[in-house]
Amino acid sequence: MKMAGSHTEAGGPETQSGEPLLGSYFVAAYPPFSQWTVAALDQYRHLLTQPSPLPKPVPLGLYVHIPFCTERCQYCYYLSYAGKTRNQIDAYLDALLAELAVYAQQPLLAGRMVDFVYLGGGTPSLLSPGRVVRLLRGLAQSFSWQAAREVTFECAPQTVNLPKLRELREAGVTRLSLGVQQLDDDVLARNGRSHSVRDVERAYAEIRQVAFDVVNIDLMVGMVGESDESVHRSLDRVVEWAPENVTIYQLEIPPNTPLYRAVGDRTLDGTLPSWEVKRGRLHQAFARLEAAGYTLRSAYTAVRDIDRHRFLYMEEQYRGSDLLGIGVSSFSYLNGVHQQNLAAFEPYMRSLRAGTLPLGRAYVLNDEERVVREFVLGLKLGRVEQAYFRDKFGVQVDRRFAEPLSRLSAEGWLTIDPTAITLTRQGLLRVDRMIPSFYLPAHRGVPYG
Ligand SMILES: C[S@@+](CC[C@H](N)C(=O)[O-])C[C@H]1O[C@@H](n2cnc3c(N)ncnc32)[C@H](O)[C@@H]1O
Ligand code: SF4
């Protein structure tokens, strides 16, 4: 699942539809990160000292960033390091525990229980079983997650083994997410994945020996060298395995990736599909999953059983829950204020060694911005209820967003009725492209990161 990235504006070759092949695509936050400032950190600090003003607090999620990988994939824009030593990894885990302990003492969060947890990366499964246990137990000492409805742990295939999986289950992990991307050795190699199809088969078989409530498989369309065939074959295998969740992203190529540079230098090892082709393949993939009994819960995730196999971390964030993000570069959203941590390893570590929160930049949303934020994130779930916005903000969204809504409805990308705004399938496939149409004028055309 995507968290804060430091990628920026689009550029480079364009496809037939005028969509730039390079640049950011996925909208993780509103207003865009480029608008967040160091100056706003004082208000974030002040907010933490105030008891929660909400009569009934919204659910609270916890995101924990583990920025370590065995190797860096060509397309990846997440903040992660290959080659950190064991000592550095241990020191980082200590820093995470220290950071959460500071938050646990803040009046704003006093007495709040964590409703959902996500350990993402990087590659959390790179941690040894002993480190995983130390981390999970340590975190739970600051914030009990006894009542958490979902605890997700991200894994890469080569780093999964049975003892580790058993420790994860024992420590309370309910949802295991495996990064697969595609089941084709040639495509995996061209994109710098350090695993083969056989590694995925072994990892998945071992995961199935441990009783996680939900197993998710991450796939991507748009990889270097992929074809209709390689995507179809991957889907066939995944449907055969029948994981509870399947998440599919369209590959984006932000400037901070080796792939971006390879396109610029013309050293690309194969061809890259256009956005039209990516959407076509995603459309086929979702249709294949639906034919196998899955239901789409968002623009990215299909679930096998709609009552039991939700992906709460994504759904709750898109519905206005609070989120506390810890770790280098993580971002939080607490009571209408965004904050992103320092986005480099050493400054993050130094700050916690000195006993201070590693704050990087923040943004205090006004009422109008909160409406836009919740509306655009809600669109990613495919449907926004009008009554929700009337009750929470006193805003009639079909009137508030009348102009972009009528334009996008004329394109055939959404429908408007008195109860809800509903995205059509074509709309859902390009939701991140549509979202900026709803931004306040001051945030249109600004850089992403
Ligand atoms: C942190 S990674 C998942 C765990 C593990 N590191 C792995 O790669 O197997 C989260 C997911 O983001 C997606 N992702 C990474 N880079 C992307 C990009 N440039 N465009 C679209 N999706 C991307 C991939 O599907 C990946 O599984
Ligand atoms: S393993 Fe995952 S986090 Fe690491 S570089 Fe590859 S996609 Fe990014």
Short mmCIF file of C-alpha atoms and ligand atoms in Angstrom, two decimals:
data_model
loop_
_atom_site.label_atom_id
_atom_site.label_comp_id
_atom_site.label_asym_id
_atom_site.label_seq_id
_atom_site.Cartn_x
_atom_site.Cartn_y
_atom_site.Cartn_z
CA MET A 1 0.00 0.00 0.00
CA LYS A 2 1.29 3.41 -0.88
CA MET A 3 2.50 5.88 1.64
CA ALA A 4 4.28 9.20 1.39
CA GLY A 5 6.62 9.36 -1.56
CA SER A 6 9.04 12.11 -2.39
CA HIS A 7 8.42 12.02 -6.14
CA THR A 8 7.63 15.21 -8.04
CA GLU A 9 6.24 16.69 -11.23
CA ALA A 10 5.54 14.90 -14.45
CA GLY A 11 7.50 15.23 -17.66
CA GLY A 12 9.04 13.32 -20.55
CA PRO A 13 7.42 11.57 -23.49
CA GLU A 14 3.65 11.73 -23.84
CA THR A 15 1.27 9.02 -24.93
CA GLN A 16 -1.46 9.49 -27.54
CA SER A 17 -3.95 10.77 -24.98
CA GLY A 18 -1.49 13.49 -23.90
CA GLU A 19 -0.80 11.80 -20.57
CA PRO A 20 2.88 12.07 -19.63
CA LEU A 21 4.51 8.67 -19.40
CA LEU A 22 6.81 9.86 -16.63
CA GLY A 23 5.95 11.51 -13.32
CA SER A 24 3.69 11.01 -10.35
CA TYR A 25 0.26 9.53 -10.62
CA PHE A 26 -1.00 8.09 -7.33
CA VAL A 27 -2.57 10.69 -5.01
CA ALA A 28 -1.64 9.82 -1.42
CA ALA A 29 -2.57 13.10 0.27
CA TYR A 30 -4.32 16.44 -0.19
CA PRO A 31 -3.10 19.18 -0.36
CA PRO A 32 -0.04 17.86 -2.25
CA PHE A 33 3.13 17.35 -0.21
CA SER A 34 4.84 20.30 -1.92
CA GLN A 35 2.46 22.60 -0.01
CA TRP A 36 3.45 21.31 3.42
CA THR A 37 5.86 23.59 5.30
CA VAL A 38 8.32 23.65 8.17
CA ALA A 39 6.53 26.76 9.48
CA ALA A 40 3.32 24.78 10.08
CA LEU A 41 5.10 22.36 12.42
CA ASP A 42 4.47 24.61 15.41
CA GLN A 43 0.74 24.13 14.98
CA TYR A 44 1.24 20.37 14.77
CA ARG A 45 3.30 20.45 17.99
CA HIS A 46 0.60 22.52 19.66
CA LEU A 47 -2.14 20.13 18.48
CA LEU A 48 -0.38 17.23 20.19
CA THR A 49 -0.55 19.01 23.54
CA GLN A 50 -4.33 19.47 23.38
CA PRO A 51 -6.71 16.74 24.55
CA SER A 52 -8.71 15.40 21.62
CA PRO A 53 -11.53 17.90 20.97
CA LEU A 54 -13.67 15.38 19.16
CA PRO A 55 -16.66 14.17 21.21
CA LYS A 56 -16.33 10.78 19.59
CA PRO A 57 -12.86 10.35 18.07
CA VAL A 58 -12.64 8.87 14.59
CA PRO A 59 -10.78 5.55 14.26
CA LEU A 60 -7.01 5.78 14.65
CA GLY A 61 -4.56 3.90 12.43
CA LEU A 62 -0.85 3.34 12.95
CA TYR A 63 1.62 3.14 10.05
CA VAL A 64 5.17 1.92 10.74
CA HIS A 65 7.77 2.41 8.00
CA ILE A 66 10.56 -0.17 7.64
CA PRO A 67 12.96 1.36 5.09
CA PHE A 68 15.11 -1.67 4.23
CA CYS A 69 15.27 -3.83 1.10
CA THR A 70 17.64 -6.48 -0.20
CA GLU A 71 17.91 -4.63 -3.51
CA ARG A 72 16.19 -1.62 -5.05
CA CYS A 73 13.67 -2.36 -7.80
CA GLN A 74 13.94 -0.22 -10.94
CA TYR A 75 10.54 1.40 -10.56
CA CYS A 76 10.35 1.92 -6.80
CA TYR A 77 9.98 5.40 -5.31
CA TYR A 78 9.54 4.39 -1.68
CA LEU A 79 12.14 5.60 0.75
CA SER A 80 14.17 2.49 1.41
CA TYR A 81 17.83 1.51 1.72
CA ALA A 82 19.64 -1.60 0.52
CA GLY A 83 22.76 -2.54 2.45
CA LYS A 84 22.15 -1.15 5.94
CA THR A 85 24.07 -3.12 8.60
CA ARG A 86 22.46 -5.13 11.42
CA ASN A 87 23.56 -2.46 13.88
CA GLN A 88 21.87 0.26 11.83
CA ILE A 89 18.70 -1.79 11.59
CA ASP A 90 18.68 -2.37 15.37
CA ALA A 91 19.24 1.32 16.02
CA TYR A 92 16.37 2.15 13.68
CA LEU A 93 14.01 -0.21 15.53
CA ASP A 94 15.00 1.50 18.78
CA ALA A 95 14.22 4.85 17.17
CA LEU A 96 10.77 3.65 16.08
CA LEU A 97 9.97 2.49 19.61
CA ALA A 98 11.20 5.79 21.04
CA GLU A 99 9.09 7.75 18.56
CA LEU A 100 5.92 5.87 19.40
CA ALA A 101 6.61 6.21 23.14
CA VAL A 102 6.74 10.01 22.74
CA TYR A 103 3.40 9.99 20.90
CA ALA A 104 1.82 7.81 23.57
CA GLN A 105 2.46 10.61 26.10
CA GLN A 106 0.77 13.33 24.06
CA PRO A 107 -2.59 14.57 25.43
CA LEU A 108 -4.11 14.43 21.92
CA LEU A 109 -3.64 10.67 21.80
CA ALA A 110 -4.14 9.87 25.49
CA GLY A 111 -6.42 6.90 25.97
CA ARG A 112 -6.89 6.28 22.26
CA MET A 113 -6.77 2.71 21.02
CA VAL A 114 -5.32 1.78 17.68
CA ASP A 115 -7.98 0.43 15.28
CA PHE A 116 -5.73 -0.71 12.46
CA VAL A 117 -1.99 -1.11 11.98
CA TYR A 118 0.16 -1.31 8.86
CA LEU A 119 3.84 -2.24 8.80
CA GLY A 120 5.06 -1.26 5.36
CA GLY A 121 8.22 -0.42 3.58
CA GLY A 122 10.60 -1.06 2.16
CA THR A 123 10.42 -4.67 3.15
CA PRO A 124 9.37 -5.36 6.76
CA SER A 125 9.85 -9.11 6.17
CA LEU A 126 13.58 -8.47 5.82
CA LEU A 127 13.69 -8.30 9.62
CA SER A 128 14.75 -11.51 11.40
CA PRO A 129 12.09 -13.30 13.49
CA GLY A 130 13.74 -12.02 16.69
CA ARG A 131 13.65 -8.41 15.47
CA VAL A 132 10.04 -8.74 14.34
CA VAL A 133 9.02 -9.91 17.80
CA ARG A 134 11.01 -7.17 19.54
CA LEU A 135 9.44 -4.54 17.30
CA LEU A 136 5.84 -5.71 17.54
CA ARG A 137 5.95 -6.24 21.31
CA GLY A 138 7.71 -2.93 21.83
CA LEU A 139 5.18 -0.99 19.77
CA ALA A 140 2.27 -2.59 21.60
CA GLN A 141 3.71 -1.35 24.90
CA SER A 142 3.09 2.25 23.83
CA PHE A 143 -0.27 1.76 22.12
CA SER A 144 -2.31 -1.31 22.82
CA TRP A 145 -3.56 -2.88 19.65
CA GLN A 146 -5.57 -5.52 21.47
CA ALA A 147 -8.62 -3.98 19.88
CA ALA A 148 -7.07 -3.54 16.42
CA ARG A 149 -9.32 -4.91 13.72
CA GLU A 150 -6.48 -5.40 11.26
CA VAL A 151 -2.69 -5.65 11.51
CA THR A 152 -0.97 -5.83 8.10
CA PHE A 153 2.65 -6.83 7.50
CA GLU A 154 4.30 -6.35 4.07
CA CYS A 155 6.55 -9.07 2.72
CA ALA A 156 8.76 -9.68 -0.29
CA PRO A 157 8.91 -13.33 -1.46
CA GLN A 158 12.58 -14.17 -0.78
CA THR A 159 12.48 -12.93 2.79
CA VAL A 160 9.53 -15.07 3.89
CA ASN A 161 10.06 -18.28 5.88
CA LEU A 162 7.93 -20.42 8.17
CA PRO A 163 9.48 -19.50 11.55
CA LYS A 164 9.07 -15.80 10.73
CA LEU A 165 5.50 -16.26 9.56
CA ARG A 166 4.61 -18.13 12.77
CA GLU A 167 6.12 -15.35 14.87
CA LEU A 168 4.11 -12.78 12.94
CA ARG A 169 0.85 -14.62 13.51
CA GLU A 170 1.70 -15.15 17.17
CA ALA A 171 2.47 -11.43 17.57
CA GLY A 172 -0.98 -10.46 16.25
CA VAL A 173 -0.54 -9.94 12.49
CA THR A 174 -3.89 -10.62 10.81
CA ARG A 175 -3.19 -9.60 7.23
CA LEU A 176 -0.12 -10.60 5.28
CA SER A 177 0.68 -8.70 2.10
CA LEU A 178 3.03 -10.28 -0.44
CA GLY A 179 4.68 -8.17 -3.17
CA VAL A 180 4.52 -10.29 -6.32
CA GLN A 181 4.03 -7.72 -9.15
CA GLN A 182 3.96 -10.27 -11.96
CA LEU A 183 4.53 -13.98 -12.39
CA ASP A 184 6.99 -13.92 -15.26
CA ASP A 185 10.72 -14.34 -14.69
CA ASP A 186 11.72 -12.16 -17.62
CA VAL A 187 9.50 -9.25 -16.52
CA LEU A 188 10.67 -9.59 -12.92
CA ALA A 189 14.34 -9.49 -13.94
CA ARG A 190 13.96 -6.51 -16.27
CA ASN A 191 12.36 -4.51 -13.48
CA GLY A 192 15.06 -5.34 -10.95
CA ARG A 193 12.99 -7.66 -8.76
CA SER A 194 15.34 -9.88 -6.80
CA HIS A 195 13.01 -12.91 -6.81
CA SER A 196 11.79 -15.47 -9.33
CA VAL A 197 8.35 -17.02 -9.89
CA ARG A 198 9.56 -20.10 -7.95
CA ASP A 199 10.35 -17.90 -4.95
CA VAL A 200 6.79 -16.60 -5.02
CA GLU A 201 5.37 -20.12 -5.24
CA ARG A 202 7.41 -21.24 -2.24
CA ALA A 203 6.57 -18.14 -0.21
CA TYR A 204 2.85 -18.39 -0.94
CA ALA A 205 2.75 -22.10 -0.01
CA GLU A 206 4.44 -21.32 3.33
CA ILE A 207 2.14 -18.38 4.01
CA ARG A 208 -0.82 -20.71 3.51
CA GLN A 209 0.51 -23.00 6.24
CA VAL A 210 -0.09 -20.23 8.77
CA ALA A 211 -3.64 -19.08 9.50
CA PHE A 212 -3.68 -15.37 8.65
CA ASP A 213 -7.19 -13.94 8.33
CA VAL A 214 -6.31 -12.24 5.06
CA VAL A 215 -3.52 -12.79 2.56
CA ASN A 216 -3.04 -10.05 -0.03
CA ILE A 217 -1.07 -10.24 -3.24
CA ASP A 218 0.26 -6.99 -4.77
CA LEU A 219 0.47 -6.94 -8.56
CA MET A 220 1.34 -4.20 -11.04
CA VAL A 221 0.46 -3.50 -14.64
CA GLY A 222 2.77 -1.36 -16.78
CA MET A 223 6.08 -3.07 -16.02
CA VAL A 224 9.00 -3.02 -18.47
CA GLY A 225 8.71 -5.87 -20.96
CA GLU A 226 5.24 -7.05 -19.90
CA SER A 227 2.61 -8.16 -22.41
CA ASP A 228 -1.11 -8.96 -22.36
CA GLU A 229 0.04 -12.54 -22.09
CA SER A 230 2.29 -12.06 -19.04
CA VAL A 231 -0.48 -10.17 -17.23
CA HIS A 232 -3.08 -12.84 -18.09
CA ARG A 233 -0.83 -15.66 -16.99
CA SER A 234 -0.12 -13.90 -13.70
CA LEU A 235 -3.83 -13.43 -13.08
CA ASP A 236 -4.53 -17.09 -13.86
CA ARG A 237 -2.06 -18.23 -11.21
CA VAL A 238 -3.33 -15.73 -8.66
CA VAL A 239 -6.95 -16.77 -9.20
CA GLU A 240 -5.90 -20.39 -8.78
CA TRP A 241 -4.30 -19.51 -5.41
CA ALA A 242 -7.39 -17.54 -4.35
CA PRO A 243 -5.85 -15.04 -1.88
CA GLU A 244 -8.42 -13.04 0.10
CA ASN A 245 -7.25 -9.69 -1.38
CA VAL A 246 -5.60 -8.83 -4.68
CA THR A 247 -4.24 -5.29 -5.07
CA ILE A 248 -3.20 -4.05 -8.51
CA TYR A 249 -1.38 -0.77 -9.14
CA GLN A 250 -0.67 0.93 -12.45
CA LEU A 251 3.06 1.52 -12.63
CA GLU A 252 4.04 5.17 -12.24
CA ILE A 253 7.53 6.47 -12.93
CA PRO A 254 8.44 9.39 -10.64
CA PRO A 255 11.79 11.16 -11.06
CA ASN A 256 13.45 9.52 -8.05
CA THR A 257 13.47 6.06 -9.68
CA PRO A 258 16.18 4.28 -11.72
CA LEU A 259 13.48 3.61 -14.33
CA TYR A 260 12.92 7.35 -14.83
CA ARG A 261 16.63 7.80 -15.47
CA ALA A 262 16.73 4.79 -17.82
CA VAL A 263 13.95 6.33 -19.95
CA GLY A 264 15.87 9.64 -20.07
CA ASP A 265 19.18 7.93 -20.98
CA ARG A 266 17.45 5.60 -23.47
CA THR A 267 18.96 2.60 -21.66
CA LEU A 268 15.62 0.95 -20.94
CA ASP A 269 15.71 -2.86 -21.06
CA GLY A 270 12.48 -3.31 -23.07
CA THR A 271 9.36 -1.27 -23.75
CA LEU A 272 6.95 0.50 -21.42
CA PRO A 273 3.19 0.32 -21.95
CA SER A 274 1.25 3.58 -22.38
CA TRP A 275 -1.43 4.63 -19.87
CA GLU A 276 -4.16 3.46 -22.28
CA VAL A 277 -2.56 0.02 -22.38
CA LYS A 278 -2.12 -0.05 -18.59
CA ARG A 279 -5.79 0.81 -18.05
CA GLY A 280 -6.82 -1.82 -20.60
CA ARG A 281 -4.81 -4.48 -18.79
CA LEU A 282 -6.11 -3.41 -15.40
CA HIS A 283 -9.65 -3.53 -16.76
CA GLN A 284 -9.10 -7.09 -17.97
CA ALA A 285 -7.49 -8.06 -14.69
CA PHE A 286 -10.40 -6.76 -12.60
CA ALA A 287 -12.87 -8.49 -14.94
CA ARG A 288 -10.95 -11.74 -14.48
CA LEU A 289 -11.08 -11.36 -10.69
CA GLU A 290 -14.79 -10.51 -10.73
CA ALA A 291 -15.50 -13.56 -12.87
CA ALA A 292 -13.76 -15.58 -10.15
CA GLY A 293 -16.06 -14.13 -7.46
CA TYR A 294 -14.03 -11.14 -6.21
CA THR A 295 -15.55 -7.69 -5.58
CA LEU A 296 -13.77 -4.38 -6.14
CA ARG A 297 -13.53 -2.36 -2.91
CA SER A 298 -11.46 0.49 -4.35
CA ALA A 299 -9.61 1.52 -7.49
CA TYR A 300 -6.86 -0.89 -6.49
CA THR A 301 -8.12 -3.76 -4.31
CA ALA A 302 -10.41 -6.71 -5.03
CA VAL A 303 -11.65 -8.83 -2.13
CA ARG A 304 -12.89 -12.41 -2.15
CA ASP A 305 -15.51 -12.09 0.60
CA ILE A 306 -16.88 -8.61 1.06
CA ASP A 307 -17.97 -9.18 4.68
CA ARG A 308 -14.78 -10.79 5.95
CA HIS A 309 -11.89 -9.69 3.75
CA ARG A 310 -11.79 -5.92 3.85
CA PHE A 311 -8.64 -3.84 3.58
CA LEU A 312 -9.35 -1.51 6.48
CA TYR A 313 -6.10 0.45 6.35
CA MET A 314 -6.99 1.76 2.91
CA GLU A 315 -10.73 2.09 3.43
CA GLU A 316 -10.48 3.86 6.79
CA GLN A 317 -7.91 6.37 5.54
CA TYR A 318 -10.10 7.18 2.56
CA ARG A 319 -13.05 7.68 4.92
CA GLY A 320 -11.49 10.33 7.14
CA SER A 321 -9.88 8.29 9.93
CA ASP A 322 -6.85 9.59 11.76
CA LEU A 323 -3.46 8.08 10.96
CA LEU A 324 -0.28 8.22 12.97
CA GLY A 325 2.75 7.41 10.80
CA ILE A 326 6.10 6.65 12.43
CA GLY A 327 9.46 6.03 10.82
CA VAL A 328 11.59 7.94 8.35
CA SER A 329 9.46 9.91 5.81
CA SER A 330 6.11 8.61 7.14
CA PHE A 331 3.17 10.94 7.22
CA SER A 332 0.32 11.41 9.66
CA TYR A 333 -3.12 12.95 9.56
CA LEU A 334 -4.42 13.89 12.99
CA ASN A 335 -7.49 15.99 13.58
CA GLY A 336 -7.20 17.91 10.31
CA VAL A 337 -3.43 18.41 10.40
CA HIS A 338 -0.93 16.64 8.14
CA GLN A 339 2.68 16.05 9.15
CA GLN A 340 5.52 14.27 7.36
CA ASN A 341 8.61 13.07 9.20
CA LEU A 342 12.16 13.90 8.16
CA ALA A 343 12.81 11.97 4.96
CA ALA A 344 16.46 10.96 5.37
CA PHE A 345 17.90 8.27 7.63
CA GLU A 346 20.56 10.13 9.62
CA PRO A 347 18.53 13.26 10.46
CA TYR A 348 15.62 11.04 11.52
CA MET A 349 17.89 9.01 13.80
CA ARG A 350 19.63 12.09 15.23
CA SER A 351 16.36 13.67 16.15
CA LEU A 352 15.20 10.68 18.14
CA ARG A 353 18.58 10.22 19.78
CA ALA A 354 18.13 13.79 21.02
CA GLY A 355 14.68 12.88 22.36
CA THR A 356 12.70 15.03 19.90
CA LEU A 357 10.09 14.00 17.38
CA PRO A 358 11.60 13.84 13.86
CA LEU A 359 9.15 16.29 12.30
CA GLY A 360 9.76 17.41 8.72
CA ARG A 361 6.87 19.49 7.38
CA ALA A 362 3.17 19.99 8.07
CA TYR A 363 -0.05 21.39 6.70
CA VAL A 364 -3.05 22.63 8.70
CA LEU A 365 -6.18 22.08 6.63
CA ASN A 366 -9.01 24.61 6.73
CA ASP A 367 -12.65 23.50 6.53
CA GLU A 368 -12.77 23.78 2.75
CA GLU A 369 -9.59 21.76 2.32
CA ARG A 370 -10.92 19.06 4.62
CA VAL A 371 -13.99 18.70 2.42
CA VAL A 372 -11.84 18.42 -0.72
CA ARG A 373 -9.51 15.94 0.96
CA GLU A 374 -12.24 13.61 2.11
CA PHE A 375 -14.11 13.90 -1.15
CA VAL A 376 -11.15 13.00 -3.38
CA LEU A 377 -9.98 10.18 -1.13
CA GLY A 378 -13.57 8.89 -1.01
CA LEU A 379 -13.65 8.77 -4.82
CA LYS A 380 -10.87 6.18 -4.68
CA LEU A 381 -13.40 3.84 -3.06
CA GLY A 382 -15.64 4.26 -6.11
CA ARG A 383 -18.59 5.90 -4.36
CA VAL A 384 -19.13 8.97 -2.21
CA GLU A 385 -22.36 9.28 -0.21
CA GLN A 386 -23.87 12.76 -0.28
CA ALA A 387 -25.45 12.38 3.17
CA TYR A 388 -22.05 11.76 4.75
CA PHE A 389 -20.83 15.20 3.62
CA ARG A 390 -24.07 16.92 4.64
CA ASP A 391 -23.86 15.41 8.13
CA LYS A 392 -20.16 15.93 8.69
CA PHE A 393 -19.48 19.25 6.91
CA GLY A 394 -22.91 20.69 6.04
CA VAL A 395 -21.89 20.54 2.36
CA GLN A 396 -23.93 19.31 -0.59
CA VAL A 397 -21.14 17.82 -2.70
CA ASP A 398 -22.99 17.72 -6.03
CA ARG A 399 -23.40 21.50 -5.76
CA ARG A 400 -19.99 22.20 -4.24
CA PHE A 401 -18.22 20.34 -7.07
CA ALA A 402 -20.86 20.96 -9.79
CA GLU A 403 -18.44 22.03 -12.55
CA PRO A 404 -15.88 19.18 -12.46
CA LEU A 405 -18.64 16.68 -11.73
CA SER A 406 -20.66 17.63 -14.79
CA ARG A 407 -17.53 17.60 -16.98
CA LEU A 408 -16.42 14.18 -15.74
CA SER A 409 -19.93 12.80 -15.97
CA ALA A 410 -20.09 13.96 -19.62
CA GLU A 411 -16.88 11.98 -20.21
CA GLY A 412 -18.69 8.92 -18.83
CA TRP A 413 -16.43 8.61 -15.79
CA LEU A 414 -19.00 9.06 -13.04
CA THR A 415 -22.71 9.36 -12.33
CA ILE A 416 -24.43 11.81 -10.00
CA ASP A 417 -27.68 11.14 -8.17
CA PRO A 418 -29.25 12.57 -5.01
CA THR A 419 -27.69 9.88 -2.82
CA ALA A 420 -24.20 9.45 -4.21
CA ILE A 421 -21.46 10.20 -6.70
CA THR A 422 -20.49 6.87 -8.25
CA LEU A 423 -17.52 6.20 -10.48
CA THR A 424 -18.04 4.12 -13.60
CA ARG A 425 -15.45 1.43 -14.26
CA GLN A 426 -13.70 3.73 -16.74
CA GLY A 427 -13.67 6.43 -14.06
CA LEU A 428 -12.28 4.09 -11.42
CA LEU A 429 -9.44 3.07 -13.75
CA ARG A 430 -8.29 6.71 -13.99
CA VAL A 431 -9.35 8.03 -10.59
CA ASP A 432 -5.91 9.39 -9.68
CA ARG A 433 -5.83 11.29 -12.97
CA MET A 434 -9.31 12.81 -12.27
CA ILE A 435 -8.76 13.79 -8.66
CA PRO A 436 -6.85 17.06 -9.25
CA SER A 437 -9.98 18.46 -11.03
CA PHE A 438 -11.48 18.84 -7.54
CA TYR A 439 -8.54 20.68 -6.00
CA LEU A 440 -8.84 24.26 -4.85
CA PRO A 441 -7.32 26.60 -7.48
CA ALA A 442 -4.24 27.24 -5.31
CA HIS A 443 -3.31 23.54 -5.45
CA ARG A 444 -3.81 22.88 -9.15
CA GLY A 445 -0.66 22.31 -11.19
CA VAL A 446 1.64 22.48 -8.16
CA PRO A 447 4.45 19.90 -7.90
CA TYR A 448 3.55 16.66 -6.15
CA GLY A 449 6.40 16.21 -3.71
C1 LIG B 1 6.53 -1.31 -0.33
S1 LIG B 1 6.07 -2.25 -1.70
C2 LIG B 1 5.63 -3.92 -1.14
C3 LIG B 1 6.51 -4.84 -0.34
C4 LIG B 1 7.84 -5.27 -0.87
N1 LIG B 1 8.76 -4.20 -0.72
C5 LIG B 1 7.82 -5.76 -2.30
O1 LIG B 1 8.09 -4.96 -3.17
O2 LIG B 1 7.59 -6.95 -2.51
C6 LIG B 1 4.41 -1.71 -1.97
C7 LIG B 1 3.83 -1.90 -3.34
O3 LIG B 1 3.85 -0.68 -4.06
C8 LIG B 1 3.75 -0.94 -5.43
N2 LIG B 1 4.68 -0.05 -6.14
C9 LIG B 1 5.99 0.16 -5.87
N3 LIG B 1 6.51 1.05 -6.74
C10 LIG B 1 5.52 1.41 -7.60
C11 LIG B 1 5.41 2.27 -8.74
N4 LIG B 1 6.46 2.95 -9.19
N5 LIG B 1 4.21 2.38 -9.35
C12 LIG B 1 3.13 1.69 -8.92
N6 LIG B 1 3.17 0.86 -7.85
C13 LIG B 1 4.33 0.71 -7.20
C14 LIG B 1 4.10 -2.42 -5.62
O4 LIG B 1 2.96 -3.14 -6.03
C15 LIG B 1 4.53 -2.86 -4.24
O5 LIG B 1 4.15 -4.18 -3.95
S1 SF4 B 2 11.35 -4.54 -2.66
FE1 SF4 B 2 9.47 -3.28 -2.52
S2 SF4 B 2 10.06 -1.44 -1.34
FE2 SF4 B 2 11.97 -2.51 -1.93
S3 SF4 B 2 12.62 -1.48 -3.77
FE3 SF4 B 2 11.35 -3.22 -4.42
S4 SF4 B 2 9.21 -2.42 -4.56
FE4 SF4 B 2 10.45 -0.94 -3.43
#
